[in-house]
Amino acid sequence: MRIEFPDGDVEVFEPGTTGMDVAESISRGLAKKALACTLDERLLDLTVPLPADGSIRILTFADDRGKEVLRHSAAHLMASAVKSLFPGTRLGIGPAIEDGFYYDMDIPDFPGSSALEGVEAEMRRQVEEDVPFKRQEMDLSEALQLFEELGETLKLELLRELQHKGETRVSVYRHGDFVDLCRGPHVPSTGLLRHFNLLGVAGAYWRGDERRQMLTRIYGTVFDSAQGLKRHLQLLEEARKRDHRKLGKELEMFTVGGEGGPGLAYWYPNGTVVLEELERHWKEAHRAAGYQLIRTPHIAPAELWQTSGHYDYYRDNMYFLDVEGAEYALKPMNCPGHMLIYRGRKRSYRELPMRLAELGTVYRYEKSGVLHGLMRVRGFTQDDAHIFCSQNQITDEIKGVVRLALYFLKIFDFGYKIRLSLMDAAEADHYAGNEESWRTVEPVLAQALEEMEEDYAPVTGEAAFYGPKIDIDLRDALGRLWQGPTIQFDFNLPERFDLTYVGSDGAAHRVLTIHRALYGSMERFVGCLIEHYAGNLPGWLAPMQCIILPITSEQREKALEVFRRLEDVGLRCAVDDSSETVGYRIRQAETSKVPFMLVIGEREVRSDMAALRVHGEGDRGSIPVDEAVETVREACRRPALPNGG
RNA sequence: GCCCACGUAGCUCAGUCGGUAGAGCACAUCCUUGGUAAGGAUGAGGUCAGCGGUUCAAUUCCGCUCGUGGGCUCCA
C-alpha cells in the first residue's frame, strides 16, 4: 500500500501495516510519542491496520487532535479505576475538554473528593501495567446486548439514540476488563497516560438536562510529560492566587454576597476609586468617539417591558414591584429606556448616527448556584450604548465600534479573539426582523472586519434571535479567555417601538439599531482586571498611588510638603507617619500594592530629595522631589483618549 | 434551582472521640524615632452561621434554614 507523508514523500508498505509501524519507520522517537494518527484526515488508532492508501499524519501531544486522544483515553482510564473501586458504577459520557477531561458517572455511595486519591492510585496501577487499548467493531444490536449485560443503562440510552439515527455499526474500546462505547481513537496503551492529575468532583445532569438524573462528574487533566503537567498545575495555582474574590477582600475593594444578599456587590472606598476612574475615562472616551451620555431610571412600568418583549420572554430573570397598585419592574436591560429616548421626538436623517450611551445599572434574577464573585452577580452596571443609524452608515458605525472596543482592550494589554455570530438559515423563522435586514447586514459585518484586517471566526447559528453580532473574547495575562465587548444588531426593538427617522425623501424609514457593550459589566470587568494584573493595577487605577514615609517624626513637615505637591497634581497619596519602623511601613505599602513610595529621611530633607521606591521592584535611590513628583505623575497618567469617532 | 463540599474572632486557620474555645495577622493603649518587606509590652474582641431535635450536657451528633465554594444550566 502507498502511504504519503506530510512532507510529500510516498512510501510503499505491506498490507496490514499499522500507524504505529509507519511511525516506527520514521523514527523511534516519534513512535514513542505517537498517540494516534490520521489517514486522509480520518482519525485512526495506531494499532489497527491502515485500511487503504492515503496521506498519513502521526499525532502527538503537540497536535490538538493528539491532545484530545490522550485526554479522552485518560477519561477511560479514570472510569475504569472508578468502576473497579465502586462496583455498580454506570458510565455516562467522558469527553476530552480544554485542558483535560471529565467523566460523568452514576457512582453508588461515592464519598466525594476524598475518594480521588484512591482513584488516582488505581489509575497509576493500571499505568504501570501498561494495559493495551483495543478497538472492537460490532453491530449495534450486538452492542445493545453487551451493554444490557453490563447493566450500563446510560450507554444503552446512547446506543438507542444512535439506532434512531440509523447507525448500524458501532465501536467499543476495551482495556483490561473495562469496556466502553466509544468512537475512538485511543492511545495504544495506558502506559502513555502517566502524567495525569484528578482535579475535582462536581454534579452534572445526565445529558445536561436539569430534569434528568444528576451524575457525578470527575475532572482531571493529563499531559505527555511531567513538565507539562507541572506547568499546568502551576498555572492553576497562579490563577487561585489571583482570584479576584481573594484579592478583592485583601485589598479591601469590595464584598459580594453574604449578609448583603447573594450576588450583590458592595464597593469599599478602594474599589470605588477603581470603578470611578474606569467610568470617568469611559465617559470621556465615549464623548470623544461621538457618543452622547444619557440616564434612564432603575424601574419602569410593566407596559414598557411588554412593548419591548421582556415582559413575556425575559420575565423569569426580572424583579417586579408594586407601585400604587401598578406593576413595575426593575430594569434587567437598558435598551427599552434608550428606545424611549430615541422616540422622544421625530428624528431626522440629519441626526444620524445617533449614539446614546449610559452606564446603566441593571438587575437580573440569576439562580443562586450560578453566582460567582463579581463575575456573575444579580445587580451590575453595563457600559451600554445604542447606535441609531441608517442603512448606508452601518459599515462606518461597525468599524467605529470595533475600533473603540479594541482601543479599550489595548489600554489594559489584553489579547483578543473575534467571533462573528450569524443566523442559521435553516431556522430562519426563529429570528426577529425581516429577512432582508439580515441579508444586508450580515455581509456588512464581515466586510467591516475584513477591511479592518481583523481575524475573526464566523459562527453560523450563534446570532441572537434579534440580530447578528460580533463578540470579542479577551485574553488575560494567564492566557485565559473572558467574555469581552459585544456588538449586536437589533432588528427587534426598533420594530416593537416603531422607531423611524425622516429621510431626505421626506418619508419615514425604519432606523437601524446597534446595541453594544464594551466592558460588558463594570463589576465583571474590574474582577477581570484584578486577575489580569494580579491586583497590581496600573497607576491610574490604583486606589492609593503613592505613600510618603518620613523615617522619623523629624521629617514629618517635609513629608507633608511632598504630600501637598503630589496632591496638587491630582495624585491619590498619603503620609504614613505612624509610630512603626520604616521596614514595617514599607511592608504595609508593599502588601497593599501601592505602586510608589517616597521615603524621606534626614539626608533627603537636607537636599530637597525623596527616595523613590517602586512596588515590586524596590529602592530606586534618592532623586530631587520635583523629579519624584514628575515620575509618579507620569506613571499614573490616564490613558490617552481615542481620536475621533 | 439541582448535586457535592464547607461555615470557629475583622482576616487566615488550629481545636473539642459531647463537658460552652485557641494561634498568627489586623485592632486599641503604652514603650520605641527606627534608612527600604514584620521592634516590644499590655489589652479588647467569639450565642463556634441561624433555628429546631437527641442528650444530664451540643460548637461537636441529627434535621431544617441561610450563606459560601466546585460544577450542571444560563448569561453581561
XYZ file of C-alpha atoms (C1' of nucleotides) in Angstrom:
721
model
C 0.000 0.000 0.000
C 1.142 3.539 -0.756
C 1.364 5.949 2.149
C 2.084 9.615 1.720
C 3.910 11.522 4.450
C 3.214 15.136 5.404
C 6.375 16.257 3.592
C 5.029 14.780 0.343
C 7.219 11.644 0.277
C 5.422 8.450 -0.642
C 6.447 5.036 0.603
C 5.130 1.572 -0.058
C 4.153 -0.614 2.909
C 2.920 -4.204 3.248
C -0.862 -4.562 3.564
C -1.780 -4.787 7.245
C 0.681 -2.105 8.216
C -0.469 -0.066 11.232
C 0.008 3.582 12.035
C 2.493 2.545 14.689
C 4.528 0.623 12.081
C 4.656 3.749 9.960
C 5.669 5.885 12.946
C 8.452 3.425 13.755
C 9.657 3.545 10.172
C 10.055 7.288 10.546
C 11.837 7.317 13.881
C 11.950 5.571 17.221
C 11.388 8.924 18.945
C 8.220 9.626 17.031
C 6.905 6.129 17.720
C 7.421 6.703 21.436
C 5.468 9.967 21.381
C 2.798 8.830 18.914
C -0.755 8.851 20.280
C -2.895 8.288 17.198
C -2.827 9.070 13.510
C -4.934 10.427 10.723
C -5.190 8.903 7.286
C -6.581 11.439 4.839
C -7.772 13.442 7.857
C -9.611 10.426 9.280
C -8.654 9.712 12.897
C -7.363 6.200 13.485
C -5.822 4.101 16.216
C -2.143 3.414 15.797
C -2.723 -0.255 16.463
C -5.186 -1.052 13.668
C -4.090 -1.880 10.112
C -4.338 1.090 7.806
C -7.467 0.494 5.737
C -6.271 1.999 2.466
C -3.711 4.094 0.700
C -3.617 7.667 1.794
C -1.839 10.544 3.371
C -0.829 9.877 6.960
C -0.092 12.130 9.878
C 1.184 10.762 13.155
C -0.424 12.674 16.014
C 1.493 13.572 19.148
C 0.617 15.791 22.075
C 1.841 18.759 20.070
C -1.195 18.306 17.829
C -4.607 19.382 19.134
C -6.177 16.154 17.968
C -3.371 14.248 19.677
C -4.100 16.069 22.919
C -7.731 15.157 22.577
C -6.951 11.472 22.102
C -4.669 11.428 25.137
C -7.233 13.209 27.290
C -10.060 11.020 26.149
C -8.019 7.899 26.847
C -7.298 9.231 30.329
C -11.063 9.609 30.821
C -11.448 5.901 30.031
C -8.620 5.061 32.396
C -10.284 7.073 35.164
C -13.658 5.487 34.531
C -12.154 2.014 34.715
C -10.470 2.888 38.005
C -13.765 4.193 39.406
C -15.591 1.079 38.246
C -13.114 -1.218 39.898
C -13.294 0.720 43.173
C -17.052 1.285 43.090
C -18.776 -1.738 41.593
C -22.160 -0.896 40.196
C -20.922 2.347 38.653
C -22.770 3.191 35.457
C -20.989 5.178 32.802
C -22.361 8.373 31.284
C -20.094 10.257 28.945
C -16.430 11.116 29.282
C -15.079 13.578 26.755
C -11.837 15.475 26.407
C -12.224 19.161 27.169
C -9.971 22.168 27.016
C -7.032 21.421 29.321
C -8.220 17.984 30.358
C -11.111 15.613 30.548
C -14.044 14.527 32.673
C -16.267 11.531 33.005
C -19.872 11.646 34.167
C -20.857 8.549 36.064
C -23.522 7.278 38.377
C -21.329 6.078 41.228
C -23.129 4.300 44.066
C -22.079 5.501 47.538
C -19.449 7.824 46.161
C -17.819 9.555 49.116
C -16.868 12.718 47.241
C -13.490 14.298 46.633
C -11.913 12.241 49.397
C -12.126 9.277 47.010
C -9.944 10.883 44.370
C -6.699 9.710 45.919
C -7.834 6.120 45.746
C -8.956 6.546 42.154
C -5.613 8.077 41.245
C -3.780 5.196 42.890
C -5.801 2.665 40.899
C -5.126 4.638 37.712
C -1.379 4.623 38.465
C -1.530 0.876 38.954
C -3.037 0.473 35.501
C -0.476 2.864 34.019
C 2.317 0.672 35.423
C 0.650 -2.396 33.940
C 0.632 -0.657 30.559
C -2.672 -2.221 29.511
C -3.351 -2.030 25.755
C -6.468 -0.270 24.433
C -8.317 -2.489 21.980
C -10.852 -1.414 19.421
C -13.690 -3.703 18.512
C -16.370 -3.007 15.946
C -19.739 -4.685 16.199
C -23.322 -4.491 15.072
C -25.412 -2.080 17.048
C -27.690 -4.912 18.116
C -24.699 -6.759 19.495
C -23.632 -3.677 21.393
C -27.111 -3.303 22.847
C -26.863 -6.825 24.167
C -23.364 -6.256 25.540
C -24.250 -3.119 27.474
C -27.512 -4.661 28.609
C -25.498 -7.468 30.172
C -23.132 -4.959 31.734
C -26.050 -3.028 33.221
C -24.832 0.125 31.512
C -28.249 1.694 31.171
C -26.948 5.137 30.299
C -24.852 3.712 27.480
C -27.941 1.832 26.290
C -29.725 5.134 26.004
C -26.906 6.497 23.845
C -26.993 3.351 21.710
C -30.740 3.623 21.163
C -30.230 7.166 20.065
C -27.628 6.013 17.542
C -30.096 3.404 16.421
C -32.678 6.123 15.845
C -30.177 7.977 13.718
C -29.887 4.894 11.568
C -26.455 3.732 12.691
C -25.863 0.008 12.393
C -22.216 -0.456 13.341
C -20.560 0.927 16.459
C -17.188 0.575 18.094
C -16.276 -0.230 21.662
C -12.923 0.129 23.321
C -11.563 -2.195 25.949
C -8.585 -2.040 28.194
C -8.317 -4.840 30.715
C -11.832 -5.680 31.898
C -13.153 -2.252 31.066
C -15.491 -1.800 28.103
C -16.870 1.473 26.812
C -18.927 2.530 23.854
C -16.636 4.910 22.073
C -15.880 6.252 18.652
C -12.177 6.462 19.455
C -9.429 6.560 18.655
C -7.367 5.847 21.726
C -3.704 5.773 22.585
C -2.084 2.352 22.198
C -1.883 1.622 25.927
C -2.382 3.038 29.411
C 1.374 3.459 29.862
C 1.138 6.681 27.873
C -1.181 8.184 30.492
C 1.455 8.582 33.179
C 1.243 12.338 33.726
C -2.272 12.917 34.937
C -3.974 14.549 37.878
C -7.556 14.447 39.117
C -8.776 17.939 39.835
C -12.240 17.863 41.272
C -15.682 16.393 41.651
C -18.956 18.038 40.726
C -22.520 17.150 39.944
C -23.665 17.228 36.351
C -27.043 16.445 34.883
C -27.218 13.493 32.573
C -27.099 14.976 29.087
C -27.030 18.482 30.562
C -30.757 18.329 31.225
C -31.815 19.606 34.634
C -34.835 17.324 34.647
C -32.601 14.290 34.329
C -30.583 12.391 36.870
C -27.620 14.112 38.486
C -24.405 12.242 37.846
C -21.020 12.560 39.473
C -18.517 14.315 37.278
C -14.820 13.897 37.962
C -12.449 16.326 36.302
C -8.849 15.579 35.522
C -6.030 16.600 33.307
C -3.271 14.724 31.530
C -0.089 15.683 29.721
C 2.581 13.922 27.758
C 5.317 14.989 30.131
C 5.886 15.661 33.811
C 6.941 19.224 32.987
C 3.753 19.862 31.010
C 1.614 18.658 33.898
C 3.660 20.641 36.385
C 3.349 23.811 34.329
C -0.378 23.369 34.069
C -0.780 22.796 37.802
C 1.340 25.888 38.457
C -0.929 27.893 36.185
C -3.947 26.700 38.155
C -2.167 27.680 41.347
C -1.348 31.118 39.929
C -4.989 31.551 38.950
C -6.019 30.693 42.503
C -3.622 33.319 43.838
C -5.094 35.913 41.515
C -8.710 35.084 42.296
C -10.476 38.443 42.374
C -12.574 37.365 45.341
C -9.456 36.771 47.402
C -7.607 39.880 46.213
C -10.756 41.982 46.421
C -11.001 41.138 50.087
C -7.294 41.557 50.809
C -7.133 44.923 49.065
C -10.435 45.998 50.611
C -12.044 46.645 47.253
C -15.466 45.055 47.651
C -17.534 42.310 49.170
C -20.215 40.439 47.386
C -22.946 38.237 48.766
C -23.211 37.167 52.383
C -25.224 39.464 54.596
C -25.561 41.964 51.772
C -27.505 39.448 49.725
C -26.269 36.841 47.280
C -24.976 38.267 44.029
C -24.955 41.863 45.244
C -21.712 43.812 45.330
C -20.722 46.359 47.965
C -17.875 48.598 46.891
C -15.464 49.771 49.550
C -13.615 53.073 49.068
C -10.653 51.379 47.334
C -12.815 49.544 44.828
C -14.947 52.606 44.269
C -11.869 54.561 43.202
C -11.146 51.910 40.573
C -14.737 51.927 39.331
C -14.913 55.704 39.210
C -11.632 56.064 37.360
C -12.782 53.497 34.828
C -16.118 55.229 34.449
C -14.616 58.681 34.143
C -12.286 57.512 31.425
C -15.078 55.570 29.739
C -17.268 58.665 29.616
C -14.506 60.854 28.222
C -13.584 58.259 25.628
C -17.208 57.916 24.569
C -17.693 61.649 24.255
C -14.530 61.742 22.161
C -15.952 58.972 19.986
C -19.125 60.910 19.300
C -21.470 59.411 21.878
C -23.988 61.378 23.912
C -24.446 60.294 27.520
C -27.906 59.628 28.865
C -29.502 58.229 32.015
C -32.565 56.108 32.460
C -34.393 55.053 35.648
C -33.942 51.780 37.512
C -37.622 50.908 37.437
C -40.232 51.232 34.726
C -43.890 50.254 34.330
C -44.724 46.752 33.187
C -46.172 48.194 29.962
C -42.742 49.323 28.830
C -41.440 45.786 29.279
C -44.458 44.491 27.405
C -43.632 46.741 24.489
C -40.014 45.597 24.494
C -40.996 41.948 24.820
C -39.030 41.421 28.022
C -42.232 41.022 29.987
C -43.042 37.882 28.042
C -39.646 36.492 27.172
C -37.367 37.606 29.977
C -39.678 37.672 32.977
C -38.026 34.732 34.726
C -34.972 36.942 35.116
C -36.832 40.044 36.276
C -37.800 41.506 39.635
C -41.243 43.019 39.907
C -42.642 45.565 42.317
C -45.938 47.147 43.130
C -46.209 50.923 42.803
C -49.607 52.297 43.864
C -51.232 49.173 42.568
C -49.430 49.332 39.228
C -46.897 46.732 38.241
C -43.337 47.919 37.768
C -40.156 46.039 37.005
C -36.565 46.638 37.998
C -34.749 47.066 34.725
C -32.855 43.983 33.540
C -31.643 45.832 30.437
C -31.164 49.423 29.380
C -32.404 49.030 25.818
C -36.078 49.949 26.283
C -35.144 53.185 28.020
C -32.825 54.084 25.184
C -35.549 53.321 22.673
C -37.856 55.724 24.502
C -35.249 58.460 24.363
C -34.792 57.958 20.639
C -38.532 58.113 20.217
C -38.707 61.301 22.311
C -39.470 63.253 19.178
C -39.470 62.822 15.463
C -35.924 62.164 14.249
C -34.342 63.357 11.038
C -31.717 61.571 8.980
C -29.584 64.594 9.737
C -29.346 63.455 13.379
C -27.977 60.054 12.467
C -25.922 58.299 13.504
C -27.197 58.957 16.995
C -25.084 57.262 19.614
C -26.651 57.107 23.067
C -24.537 55.757 25.915
C -25.237 55.010 29.532
C -23.511 53.374 32.443
C -26.771 51.724 33.353
C -27.233 49.546 36.394
C -29.482 46.570 35.807
C -30.840 43.796 37.989
C -31.398 40.246 36.868
C -32.541 37.254 38.793
C -29.849 34.621 38.471
C -30.194 31.203 40.025
C -28.270 31.100 43.283
C -25.993 28.350 42.048
C -24.562 30.375 39.186
C -23.435 33.375 41.208
C -19.690 33.828 41.264
C -17.819 36.722 42.871
C -18.070 39.801 40.663
C -18.159 37.681 37.518
C -21.753 36.686 37.927
C -23.982 38.897 40.079
C -27.612 39.961 40.301
C -27.024 43.686 40.056
C -24.436 45.169 37.722
C -23.648 48.196 35.646
C -23.469 47.787 31.914
C -21.450 50.166 29.799
C -24.279 50.232 27.381
C -24.904 52.153 24.204
C -27.272 52.064 21.265
C -26.377 53.455 17.910
C -29.264 54.504 15.722
C -28.272 54.824 12.102
C -29.348 54.438 8.515
C -28.508 51.642 6.130
C -25.575 53.389 4.466
C -23.965 54.228 7.800
C -23.632 50.743 9.178
C -20.168 49.943 7.826
C -18.654 53.044 9.376
C -20.545 52.542 12.607
C -19.452 48.926 12.964
C -15.871 49.877 12.267
C -16.104 52.714 14.771
C -17.427 50.435 17.485
C -14.868 47.708 16.813
C -12.120 50.332 16.859
C -13.398 51.722 20.165
C -13.661 48.226 21.634
C -10.089 47.405 20.651
C -8.958 50.780 21.973
C -10.263 49.809 25.406
C -8.664 46.366 25.306
C -5.329 47.802 24.302
C -5.264 50.094 27.334
C -5.039 47.016 29.508
C -2.848 44.902 27.240
C -5.496 42.280 26.704
C -5.226 39.955 23.750
C -8.449 39.177 21.930
C -10.328 36.880 19.578
C -13.231 37.989 17.419
C -16.294 35.885 16.724
C -18.916 36.798 14.154
C -22.233 35.173 15.033
C -24.597 34.731 12.128
C -28.076 33.315 11.680
C -28.792 29.734 10.801
C -30.658 29.995 7.510
C -32.287 26.614 8.173
C -34.176 28.119 11.111
C -34.971 31.468 9.564
C -38.366 31.711 11.261
C -36.766 31.804 14.718
C -35.381 35.246 14.073
C -36.914 38.675 14.550
C -36.930 41.341 11.857
C -37.358 40.806 8.168
C -35.040 38.509 6.308
C -33.847 41.282 4.089
C -32.342 43.171 7.034
C -30.354 40.080 7.975
C -29.238 39.577 4.413
C -27.967 43.136 4.081
C -26.383 43.453 7.492
C -24.570 40.143 7.890
C -22.178 40.668 4.959
C -21.522 44.216 6.105
C -20.321 42.981 9.484
C -17.911 40.573 7.831
C -16.783 43.181 5.369
C -16.108 45.749 8.086
C -13.914 43.270 9.969
C -12.082 42.388 6.788
C -11.481 46.000 5.877
C -10.031 46.484 9.345
C -7.822 43.450 8.729
C -9.026 41.770 11.874
C -9.094 37.996 12.080
C -12.445 36.578 13.032
C -14.246 33.270 13.249
C -17.703 33.191 11.655
C -20.167 31.030 13.602
C -23.476 30.287 11.961
C -26.454 29.772 14.203
C -24.904 31.726 17.080
C -26.675 35.004 16.331
C -29.162 36.348 18.867
C -32.777 35.978 17.785
C -32.886 39.731 17.265
C -29.738 40.156 15.213
C -26.241 39.093 14.179
C -23.390 40.077 16.464
C -19.673 40.463 16.863
C -18.283 39.123 20.123
C -14.765 39.817 21.244
C -13.236 37.490 23.810
C -10.358 38.952 25.699
C -7.266 37.010 26.679
C -5.724 37.851 30.042
C -2.145 37.657 31.310
C -2.595 33.950 32.116
C -3.916 33.225 28.640
C -7.486 32.718 29.835
C -10.374 33.911 27.700
C -13.110 36.137 29.114
C -16.230 37.473 27.543
C -15.423 40.968 26.340
C -17.027 43.522 24.062
C -20.194 42.574 22.261
C -21.669 44.405 19.288
C -25.149 43.310 18.352
C -27.573 44.353 15.674
C -31.103 44.627 16.900
C -33.867 44.202 14.340
C -36.441 43.564 17.021
C -36.712 46.616 19.277
C -36.908 49.252 16.524
C -39.962 47.415 15.252
C -41.532 46.932 18.640
C -41.039 50.606 19.451
C -41.699 51.609 15.869
C -38.553 53.694 15.637
C -38.191 55.678 12.455
C -36.428 58.681 11.027
C -37.460 61.053 8.283
C -35.179 60.631 5.303
C -34.102 63.233 2.776
C -37.050 61.980 0.719
C -39.434 63.169 3.420
C -40.620 59.621 4.116
C -40.320 57.662 7.359
C -37.717 54.903 7.393
C -37.076 52.183 9.950
C -33.949 53.104 11.866
C -31.216 50.502 12.316
C -30.045 49.837 15.833
C -26.688 48.590 17.054
C -26.548 47.581 20.674
C -23.107 47.357 22.184
C -21.313 46.961 25.497
C -17.526 47.075 25.636
C -16.628 46.266 29.222
C -19.866 44.301 29.421
C -20.378 44.651 33.123
C -18.262 47.116 35.104
C -18.265 44.697 38.032
C -17.088 41.776 35.993
C -14.530 43.896 34.206
C -12.988 45.060 37.471
C -12.852 41.429 38.598
C -11.160 40.578 35.360
C -8.655 43.425 35.723
C -7.783 42.317 39.236
C -6.980 38.822 37.974
C -5.215 40.066 34.848
C -2.912 42.314 36.889
C -2.784 40.032 39.949
C -4.035 43.026 41.944
C -1.189 45.293 40.773
C -3.420 47.710 38.917
C -1.896 50.268 36.577
C -1.039 53.566 38.242
C -4.066 55.495 37.043
C -6.410 52.909 38.599
C -4.501 52.272 41.825
C -6.713 53.300 44.768
C -3.611 54.690 46.513
C -0.902 55.827 44.158
C 1.890 56.966 46.428
C 2.709 56.718 50.129
C 5.154 59.127 51.678
C 7.213 57.723 54.520
C 9.130 60.046 56.839
C 11.820 57.987 58.509
C 11.416 59.730 61.855
C 8.954 62.309 63.086
C 11.721 64.852 62.407
C 10.861 64.645 58.699
C 7.130 64.966 59.165
C 6.927 68.527 57.902
C 8.889 67.715 54.770
C 6.691 64.673 54.162
C 3.563 66.802 54.385
C 5.088 69.279 51.949
C 5.752 66.487 49.427
C 2.265 65.143 50.072
C 0.716 68.504 49.156
C 2.756 68.650 45.981
C 1.559 65.224 44.895
C -1.989 66.120 45.807
C -1.718 69.321 43.790
C -1.004 67.346 40.634
C -4.056 65.192 41.306
C -2.464 62.081 42.779
C -4.045 59.887 45.431
C -1.454 59.804 48.202
C -0.951 59.697 51.948
C 1.730 60.238 54.557
C 2.332 57.225 56.780
C 3.870 58.732 59.907
C 2.552 56.047 62.230
C 4.922 55.059 65.009
C 6.206 51.930 63.300
C 9.600 51.116 61.901
C 10.333 52.090 58.317
C 10.578 48.412 57.404
C 7.124 47.774 58.769
C 5.544 50.708 56.948
C 7.204 49.714 53.705
C 5.855 46.226 54.093
C 2.373 47.602 54.678
C 2.554 49.603 51.462
C 4.010 46.683 49.528
C 1.360 44.207 50.622
C -1.377 46.669 49.791
C 0.186 47.007 46.333
C 0.691 50.769 46.362
C 2.728 51.437 43.211
C 5.053 54.102 44.654
C 6.639 55.129 47.927
C 8.694 58.183 48.675
C 10.941 57.713 51.691
C 12.187 60.861 53.333
C 14.973 60.858 55.913
C 17.335 63.451 57.198
C 19.551 63.242 54.100
C 16.619 63.877 51.779
C 15.380 66.847 53.810
C 18.810 68.489 53.586
C 18.933 68.154 49.787
C 15.208 68.517 48.896
C 15.125 64.918 47.691
C 12.998 61.823 48.196
C 13.985 58.172 47.915
C 11.710 56.546 45.346
C 10.590 53.006 45.894
C 8.645 51.177 43.206
C 6.211 48.417 44.165
C 7.638 45.004 43.456
C 10.983 46.441 42.401
C 12.392 48.074 45.500
C 14.512 51.120 46.232
C 15.412 53.326 43.272
C 17.566 55.708 45.315
C 17.130 59.386 46.120
C 16.107 61.877 43.469
C 15.066 65.544 43.666
C 11.491 65.974 44.861
C 10.499 67.654 41.586
C 11.704 64.650 39.673
C 9.999 62.228 42.047
C 6.659 64.016 41.694
C 7.031 64.009 37.928
C 7.960 60.312 37.830
C 4.925 59.288 39.858
C 2.654 61.609 37.938
C 3.851 60.244 34.624
C 3.364 56.640 35.746
C -0.162 57.380 36.928
C -1.249 59.287 33.853
C -4.630 58.332 32.443
C -4.668 56.651 29.053
C -4.879 58.930 26.028
C -8.368 59.315 24.605
C -9.299 57.754 21.288
C -9.059 60.158 18.390
C -12.297 60.716 16.580
C -15.411 58.570 16.436
C -32.934 25.807 41.142
C -30.162 20.896 41.289
C -25.672 17.561 43.121
C -21.458 17.541 46.339
C -18.473 20.013 49.967
C -17.821 23.754 53.531
C -19.375 27.677 57.581
C -14.945 28.547 64.764
C -12.588 36.378 66.482
C -12.413 41.686 61.178
C -8.837 38.090 58.151
C -6.174 33.139 57.723
C -6.784 28.869 60.351
C -5.960 25.272 64.944
C -9.184 22.627 68.368
C -13.170 19.960 71.016
C -13.608 10.925 70.064
C -20.241 15.654 73.528
C -18.345 18.875 79.481
C -19.732 26.451 76.129
C -12.690 27.598 72.796
C -7.073 28.989 70.914
C -2.880 30.981 67.490
C -0.947 34.439 63.929
C -2.260 38.830 61.435
C -5.448 43.100 61.937
C -7.427 46.498 66.004
C -6.657 49.628 70.881
C -3.222 51.657 74.641
C 1.727 52.343 76.165
C 7.017 51.987 75.227
C 10.109 52.513 70.878
C 12.416 57.790 66.446
C 13.584 53.319 63.607
C 17.277 54.166 56.353
C 13.988 50.212 52.391
C 9.111 43.724 53.139
C 7.030 42.303 60.174
C 10.621 46.467 67.099
C 8.391 45.335 72.063
C 4.656 45.042 76.057
C -0.319 45.031 77.506
C -5.391 44.711 76.163
C -10.019 44.220 73.915
C -12.522 41.003 70.624
C -16.346 34.711 69.616
C -24.625 32.977 71.142
C -18.220 28.201 67.390
C -23.769 30.940 60.668
C -29.234 30.640 62.404
C -33.365 27.638 64.192
C -35.079 23.036 65.982
C -34.151 17.832 67.750
C -31.382 13.866 70.586
C -28.770 14.167 75.455
C -27.744 15.283 82.417
C -24.870 18.361 78.968
C -24.423 20.261 71.833
C -19.665 24.494 68.956
C -19.108 18.963 68.438
C -24.308 14.103 66.755
C -29.103 14.576 63.638
C -32.708 17.676 60.774
C -34.082 22.191 58.513
C -32.862 27.255 57.021
C -29.335 30.866 55.419
C -24.618 31.765 53.299
C -20.062 30.321 50.615
C -17.276 27.177 47.208
C -16.754 23.401 42.942
C -19.867 22.076 38.931
C -24.612 21.429 35.842
C -27.808 25.041 33.256
C -27.847 30.153 31.752
C -25.793 34.683 30.619
C -23.201 40.836 30.996
